[in-house]
Coordinates of C-alpha atoms and ligand atoms in Angstrom, one line a residue:
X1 CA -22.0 -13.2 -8.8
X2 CA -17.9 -13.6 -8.5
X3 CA -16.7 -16.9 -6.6
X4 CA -14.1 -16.1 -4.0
X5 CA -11.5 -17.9 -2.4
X6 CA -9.5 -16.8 0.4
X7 CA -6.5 -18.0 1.8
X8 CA -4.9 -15.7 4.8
X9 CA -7.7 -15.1 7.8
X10 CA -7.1 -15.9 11.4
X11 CA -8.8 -18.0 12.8
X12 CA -9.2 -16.6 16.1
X13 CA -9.4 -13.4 14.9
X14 CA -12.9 -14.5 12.6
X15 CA -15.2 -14.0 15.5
X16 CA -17.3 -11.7 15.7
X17 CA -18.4 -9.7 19.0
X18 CA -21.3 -11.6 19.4
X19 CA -19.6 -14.8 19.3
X20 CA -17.0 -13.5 21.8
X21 CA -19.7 -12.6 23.9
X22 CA -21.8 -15.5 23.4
X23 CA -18.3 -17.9 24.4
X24 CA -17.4 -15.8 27.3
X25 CA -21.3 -16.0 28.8
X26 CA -20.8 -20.5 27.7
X27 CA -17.6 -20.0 30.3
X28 CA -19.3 -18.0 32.6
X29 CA -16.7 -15.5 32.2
X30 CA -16.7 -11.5 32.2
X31 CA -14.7 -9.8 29.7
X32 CA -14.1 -5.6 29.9
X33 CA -16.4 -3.3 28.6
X34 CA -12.9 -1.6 27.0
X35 CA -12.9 -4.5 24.5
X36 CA -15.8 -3.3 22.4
X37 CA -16.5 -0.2 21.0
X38 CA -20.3 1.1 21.3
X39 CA -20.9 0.0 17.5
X40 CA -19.9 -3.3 19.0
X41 CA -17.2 -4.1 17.3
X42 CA -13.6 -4.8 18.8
X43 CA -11.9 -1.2 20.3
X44 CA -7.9 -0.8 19.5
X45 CA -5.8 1.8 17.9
X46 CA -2.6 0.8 17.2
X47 CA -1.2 -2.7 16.1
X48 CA 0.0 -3.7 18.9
X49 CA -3.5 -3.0 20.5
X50 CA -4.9 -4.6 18.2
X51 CA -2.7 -7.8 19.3
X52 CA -3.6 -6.9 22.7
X53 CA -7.8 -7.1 21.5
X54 CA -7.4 -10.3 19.7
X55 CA -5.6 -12.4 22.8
X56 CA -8.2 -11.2 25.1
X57 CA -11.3 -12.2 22.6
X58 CA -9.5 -15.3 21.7
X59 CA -9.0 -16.3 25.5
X60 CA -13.0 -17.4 25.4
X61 CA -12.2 -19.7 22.8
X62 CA -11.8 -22.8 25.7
X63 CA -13.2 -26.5 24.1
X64 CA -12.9 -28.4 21.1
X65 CA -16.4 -27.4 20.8
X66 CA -15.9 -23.7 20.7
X67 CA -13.5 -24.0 18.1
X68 CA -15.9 -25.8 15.9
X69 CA -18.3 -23.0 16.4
X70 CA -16.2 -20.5 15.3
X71 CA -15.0 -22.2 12.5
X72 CA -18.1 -23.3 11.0
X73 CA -19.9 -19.9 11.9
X74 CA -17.1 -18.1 9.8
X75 CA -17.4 -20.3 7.1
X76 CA -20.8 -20.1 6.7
X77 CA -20.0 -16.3 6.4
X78 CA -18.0 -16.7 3.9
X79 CA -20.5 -19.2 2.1
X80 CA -23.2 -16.6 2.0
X81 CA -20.5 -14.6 0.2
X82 CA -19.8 -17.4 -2.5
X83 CA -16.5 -18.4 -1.3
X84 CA -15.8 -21.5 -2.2
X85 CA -12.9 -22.6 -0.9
X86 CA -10.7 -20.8 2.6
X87 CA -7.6 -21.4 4.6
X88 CA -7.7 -20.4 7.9
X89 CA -4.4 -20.1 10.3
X90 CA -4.9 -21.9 13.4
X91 CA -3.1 -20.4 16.4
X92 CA -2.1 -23.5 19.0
X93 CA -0.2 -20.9 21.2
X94 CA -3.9 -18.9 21.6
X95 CA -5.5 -22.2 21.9
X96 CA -3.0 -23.5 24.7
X97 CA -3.2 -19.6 26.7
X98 CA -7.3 -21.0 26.8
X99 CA -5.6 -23.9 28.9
X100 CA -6.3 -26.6 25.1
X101 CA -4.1 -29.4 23.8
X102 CA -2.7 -29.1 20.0
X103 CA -5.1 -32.2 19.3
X104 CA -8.3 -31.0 21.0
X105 CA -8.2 -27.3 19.1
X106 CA -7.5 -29.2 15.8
X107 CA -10.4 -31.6 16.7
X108 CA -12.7 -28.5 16.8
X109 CA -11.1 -27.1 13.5
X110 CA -11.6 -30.4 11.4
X111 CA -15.3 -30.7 13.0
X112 CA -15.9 -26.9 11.8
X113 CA -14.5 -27.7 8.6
X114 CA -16.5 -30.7 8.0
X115 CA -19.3 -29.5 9.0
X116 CA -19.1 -26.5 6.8
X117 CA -18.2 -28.1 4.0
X118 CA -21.0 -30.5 4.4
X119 CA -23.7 -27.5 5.1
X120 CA -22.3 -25.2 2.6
X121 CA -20.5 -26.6 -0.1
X122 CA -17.3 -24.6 1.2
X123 CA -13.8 -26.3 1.1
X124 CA -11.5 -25.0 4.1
X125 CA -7.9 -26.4 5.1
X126 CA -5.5 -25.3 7.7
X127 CA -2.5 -23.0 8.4
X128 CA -1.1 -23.9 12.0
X129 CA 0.7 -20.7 12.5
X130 CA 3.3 -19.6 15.1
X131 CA 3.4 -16.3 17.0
X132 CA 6.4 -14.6 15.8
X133 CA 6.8 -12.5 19.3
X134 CA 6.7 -15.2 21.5
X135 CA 9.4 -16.1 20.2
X136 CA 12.0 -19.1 17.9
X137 CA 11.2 -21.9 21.0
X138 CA 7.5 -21.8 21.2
X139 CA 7.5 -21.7 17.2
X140 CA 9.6 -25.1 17.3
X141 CA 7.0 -26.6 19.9
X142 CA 4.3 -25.5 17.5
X143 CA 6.2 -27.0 14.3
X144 CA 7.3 -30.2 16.6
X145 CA 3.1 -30.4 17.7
X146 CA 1.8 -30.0 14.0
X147 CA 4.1 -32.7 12.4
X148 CA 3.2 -35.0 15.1
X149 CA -0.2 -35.1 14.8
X150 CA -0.8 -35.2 10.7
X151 CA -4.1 -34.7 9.2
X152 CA -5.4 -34.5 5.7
X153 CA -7.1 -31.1 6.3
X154 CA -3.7 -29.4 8.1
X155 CA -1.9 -27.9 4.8
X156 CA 0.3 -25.5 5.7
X157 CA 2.7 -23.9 8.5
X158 CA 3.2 -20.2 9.1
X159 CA 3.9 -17.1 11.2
X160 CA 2.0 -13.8 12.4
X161 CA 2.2 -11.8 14.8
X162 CA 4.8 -8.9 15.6
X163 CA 7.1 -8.5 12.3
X164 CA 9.2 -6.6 14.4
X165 CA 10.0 -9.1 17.0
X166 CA 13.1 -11.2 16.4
X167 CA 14.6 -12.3 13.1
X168 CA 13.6 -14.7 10.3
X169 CA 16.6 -16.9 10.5
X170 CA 15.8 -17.2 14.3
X171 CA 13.0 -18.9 13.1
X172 CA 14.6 -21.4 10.5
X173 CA 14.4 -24.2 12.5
X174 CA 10.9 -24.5 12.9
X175 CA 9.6 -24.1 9.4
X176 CA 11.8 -26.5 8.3
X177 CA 10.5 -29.0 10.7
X178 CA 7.3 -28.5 8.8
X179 CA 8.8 -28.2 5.2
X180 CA 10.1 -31.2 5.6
X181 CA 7.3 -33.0 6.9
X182 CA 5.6 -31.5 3.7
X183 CA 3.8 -28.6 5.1
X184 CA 3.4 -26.0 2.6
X185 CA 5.0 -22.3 4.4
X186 CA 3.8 -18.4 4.4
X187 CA 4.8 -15.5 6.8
X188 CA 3.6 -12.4 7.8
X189 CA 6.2 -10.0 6.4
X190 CA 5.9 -6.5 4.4
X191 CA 3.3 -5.6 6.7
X192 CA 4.4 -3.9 9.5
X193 CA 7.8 -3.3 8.4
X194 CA 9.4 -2.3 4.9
X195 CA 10.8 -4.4 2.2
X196 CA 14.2 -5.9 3.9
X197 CA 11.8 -8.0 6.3
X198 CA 10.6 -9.5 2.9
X199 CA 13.9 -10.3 1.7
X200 CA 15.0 -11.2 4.8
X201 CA 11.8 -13.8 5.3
X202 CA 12.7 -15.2 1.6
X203 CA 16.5 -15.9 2.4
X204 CA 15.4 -17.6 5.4
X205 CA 12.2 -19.5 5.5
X206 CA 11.1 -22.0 2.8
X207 CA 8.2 -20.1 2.0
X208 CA 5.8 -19.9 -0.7
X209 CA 3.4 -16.8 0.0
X210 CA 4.3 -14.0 1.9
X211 CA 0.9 -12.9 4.4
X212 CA 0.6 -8.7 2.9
X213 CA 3.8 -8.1 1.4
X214 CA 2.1 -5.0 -0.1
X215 CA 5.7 -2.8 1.0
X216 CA 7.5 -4.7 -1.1
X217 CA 6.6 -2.4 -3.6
X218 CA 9.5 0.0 -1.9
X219 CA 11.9 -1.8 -3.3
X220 CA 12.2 -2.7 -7.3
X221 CA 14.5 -5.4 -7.0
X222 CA 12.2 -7.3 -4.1
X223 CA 9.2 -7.1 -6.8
X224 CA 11.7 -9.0 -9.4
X225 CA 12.6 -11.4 -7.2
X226 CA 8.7 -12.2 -6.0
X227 CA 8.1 -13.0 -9.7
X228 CA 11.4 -14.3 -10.3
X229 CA 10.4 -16.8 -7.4
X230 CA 7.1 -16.9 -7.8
X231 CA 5.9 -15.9 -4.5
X232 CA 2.2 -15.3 -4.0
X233 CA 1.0 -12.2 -1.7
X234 CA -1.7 -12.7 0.5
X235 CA -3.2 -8.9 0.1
X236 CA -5.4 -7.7 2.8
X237 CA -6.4 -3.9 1.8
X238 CA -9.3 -3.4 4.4
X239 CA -7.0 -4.8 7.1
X240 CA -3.8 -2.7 5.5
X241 CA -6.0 0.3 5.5
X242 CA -7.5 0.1 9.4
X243 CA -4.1 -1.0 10.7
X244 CA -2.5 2.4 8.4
X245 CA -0.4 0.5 6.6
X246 CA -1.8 3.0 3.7
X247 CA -3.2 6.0 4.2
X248 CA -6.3 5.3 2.1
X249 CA -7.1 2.7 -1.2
X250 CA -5.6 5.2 -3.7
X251 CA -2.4 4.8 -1.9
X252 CA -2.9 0.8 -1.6
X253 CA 0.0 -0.7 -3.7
X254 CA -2.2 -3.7 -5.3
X255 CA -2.6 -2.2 -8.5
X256 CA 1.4 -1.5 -8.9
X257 CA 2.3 -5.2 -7.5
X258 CA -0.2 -6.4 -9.9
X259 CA 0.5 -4.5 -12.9
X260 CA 4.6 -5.7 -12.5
X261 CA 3.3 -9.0 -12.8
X262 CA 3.4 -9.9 -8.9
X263 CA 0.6 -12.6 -7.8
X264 CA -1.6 -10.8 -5.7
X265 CA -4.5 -12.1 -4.1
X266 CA -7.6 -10.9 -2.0
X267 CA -8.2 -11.5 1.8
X268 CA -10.0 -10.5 5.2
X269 CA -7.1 -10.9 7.6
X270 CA -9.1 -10.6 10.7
X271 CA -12.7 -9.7 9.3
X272 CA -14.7 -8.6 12.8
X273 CA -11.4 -6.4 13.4
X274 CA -11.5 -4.3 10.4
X275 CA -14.8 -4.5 9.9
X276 CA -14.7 -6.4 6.6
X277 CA -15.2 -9.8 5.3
X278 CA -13.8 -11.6 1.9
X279 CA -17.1 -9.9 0.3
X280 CA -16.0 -6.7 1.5
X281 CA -12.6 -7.1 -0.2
X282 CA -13.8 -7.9 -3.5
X283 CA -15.9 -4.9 -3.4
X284 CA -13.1 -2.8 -2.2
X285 CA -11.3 -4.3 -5.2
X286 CA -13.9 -3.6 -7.7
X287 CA -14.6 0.0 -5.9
X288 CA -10.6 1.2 -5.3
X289 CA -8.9 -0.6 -7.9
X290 CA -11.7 -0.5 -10.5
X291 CA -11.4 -4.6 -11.2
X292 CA -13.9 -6.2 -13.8
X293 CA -16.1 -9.3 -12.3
X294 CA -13.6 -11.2 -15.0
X295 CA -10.6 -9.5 -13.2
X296 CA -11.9 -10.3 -10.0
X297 CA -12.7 -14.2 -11.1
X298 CA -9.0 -14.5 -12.2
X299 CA -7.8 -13.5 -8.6
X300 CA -10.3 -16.7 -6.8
X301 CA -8.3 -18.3 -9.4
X302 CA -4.8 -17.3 -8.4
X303 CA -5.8 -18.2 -4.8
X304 CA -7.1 -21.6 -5.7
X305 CA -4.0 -22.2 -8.0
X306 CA -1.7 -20.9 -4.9
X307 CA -3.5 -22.4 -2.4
X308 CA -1.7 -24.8 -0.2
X309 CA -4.6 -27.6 -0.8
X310 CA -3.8 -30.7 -3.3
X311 CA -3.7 -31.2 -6.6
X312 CA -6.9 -32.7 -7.4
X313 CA -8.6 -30.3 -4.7
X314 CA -7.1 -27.6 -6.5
X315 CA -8.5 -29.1 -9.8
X316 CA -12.1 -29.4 -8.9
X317 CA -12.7 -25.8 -7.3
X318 CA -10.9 -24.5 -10.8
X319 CA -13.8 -26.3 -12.7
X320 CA -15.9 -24.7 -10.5
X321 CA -15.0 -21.3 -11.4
X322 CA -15.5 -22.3 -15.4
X323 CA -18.4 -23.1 -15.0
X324 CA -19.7 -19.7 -13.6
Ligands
ADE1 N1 -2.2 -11.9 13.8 C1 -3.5 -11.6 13.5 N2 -3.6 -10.7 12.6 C2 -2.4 -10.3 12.2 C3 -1.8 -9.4 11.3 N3 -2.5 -8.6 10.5 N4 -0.5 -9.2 11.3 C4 0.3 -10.0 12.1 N5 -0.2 -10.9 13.0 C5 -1.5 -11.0 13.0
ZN2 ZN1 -2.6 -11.8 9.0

């Protein structure tokens, strides 16, 4: 048995079918047959589809309530998978399309997290993460929101959404509204576009982990700098692979990142979606990339060391990994 940690899934984007269904039928609301595939799980082809899939499931996520349950059901997942400690990104501009406040979506969040960590042993902290395509004002309200309503369990800011979609400087002002309210910072880059939206994301936004990054192996000088600066990469292979980032594992660039001395790390993205879980990923890393359970063990460890939770958080998951 490997402990796992994992620190870039979407909130919104953990829940499954069934919960999406079982939420809509709580609202008394009817989503389209078009959203589901007859497997039951969510139907999109390309990226931006895929956006499209993920506001339209999210938009049952309505109460503080309902955002407890999703929270605490994913964790629980990832429990039965012996994680042991994940950050999930919290979307307040999905929670506020649902017709939420900032505080009652967190309120759900914390009461997931508690919860969980209660049931299940399972650390969890918080990302509150702008959409980069709506565009540099909403991502200050976000920033302005988060920093104005602390809490203990809210560790970091960031940004998905569509990397091609305005620039990183556009969006300077709002991360450092939460760098300097000491809110730890990642972004999406690398993903859906090449190696210059890494670079450009670095000389821009006070960041510490870059969400994929996995085509900054493009560019040799990029890869120097990510050690250089000791950027972490929040890998997602199953989710790189369904979205054809990569045509298949073999052509994944983990191994090469990893081998130059990059810190990678393992992660689920939007689990339900790509039909995968933080399980899934560790077996695609010991399947594709032929990693020992040692291997694997150091990689929960360079999430928990990279992790945006504190010291002394940090601290007591590391001695829990010794002491497997
Ligand atoms: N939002 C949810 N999943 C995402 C991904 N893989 N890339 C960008 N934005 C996202
Ligand atoms: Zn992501």
């Amino acid at each position: 048995m490997v402990l796992k940690a994992e620190i870039h899934s979407h909130l919104e984007g953990t829940a499954s079918p069934a919960l999406v269904r079982k939420l809509a039928d709580r609202h008394g609301m009817t989503l389209p047959d078009s959203l589901f595939t007859n497997k039951d799980s969510f139907r999109w082809t390309t990226f931006l589809e895929f956006l499209k899939a993920y506001d339209m499931a999210s938009a049952v996520i309505r109460t503080p309530e309902d955002y407890r349950d999703v929270t605490y059901d994913y964790l629980k997942r990832c429990a039965e998978e012996d994680a042991i400690y994940v950050e999930v990104m919290s979307s307040p501009d999905h929670a506020a399309m649902a017709g939420m406040a900032y505080q009652d979506h967190l309120d759900g969040i914390v009461q997931g997290i508690t919860d969980a960590t209660n049931d299940f042993g399972i650390e969890g902290r918080i990302i509150v993460t702008c959409v980069r395509h709506l565009g540099p004002d909403q991502a200050e309200k976000v920033a302005l929101q988060t920093v104005a309503a602390p809490h203990p369990l809210v560790v970091g800011f960031g940004m998905g959404g569509d990397e091609n979609a305005h620039h990183p400087s556009d969006f300077a002002w709002a991360f450092n509204i939460a760098h300097e309210a000491g809110l730890l910072c990642n972004v999406h880059a690398g993903e859906m576009a090449g190696p210059e939206s890494v670079i450009a994301a670095l000389d821009h936004l006070p960041v510490k982990r870059i969400g994929h990054g996995v085509r900054s192996i493009e560019d040799p000088d990029l890869v120097k700098r990510l050690i250089e600066e000791d950027i972490t990469l929040e890998v997602c292979p199953g989710s790189n692979i369904a979205l054809g980032v990569f045509p298949d594992f073999n052509n994944h660039s983990f191994l090469k990142l990893r081998k130059a001395g990059v810190k990678v790390t393992l992660n689920s993205d939007d689990a339900p979606y790509f039909e995968t879980s933080i399980g899934r990923e560790y077996l695609i890393a010991r399947e594709h990339f032929g990693l020992s359970d040692d291997e694997l063990l150091n990689l929960t460890r360079t999430s928990i060391e990279n992790s945006f939770a504190d010291q002394k958080t940090k601290l007591k998951l590391l001695a829990r990994l010794q002491s497997t």
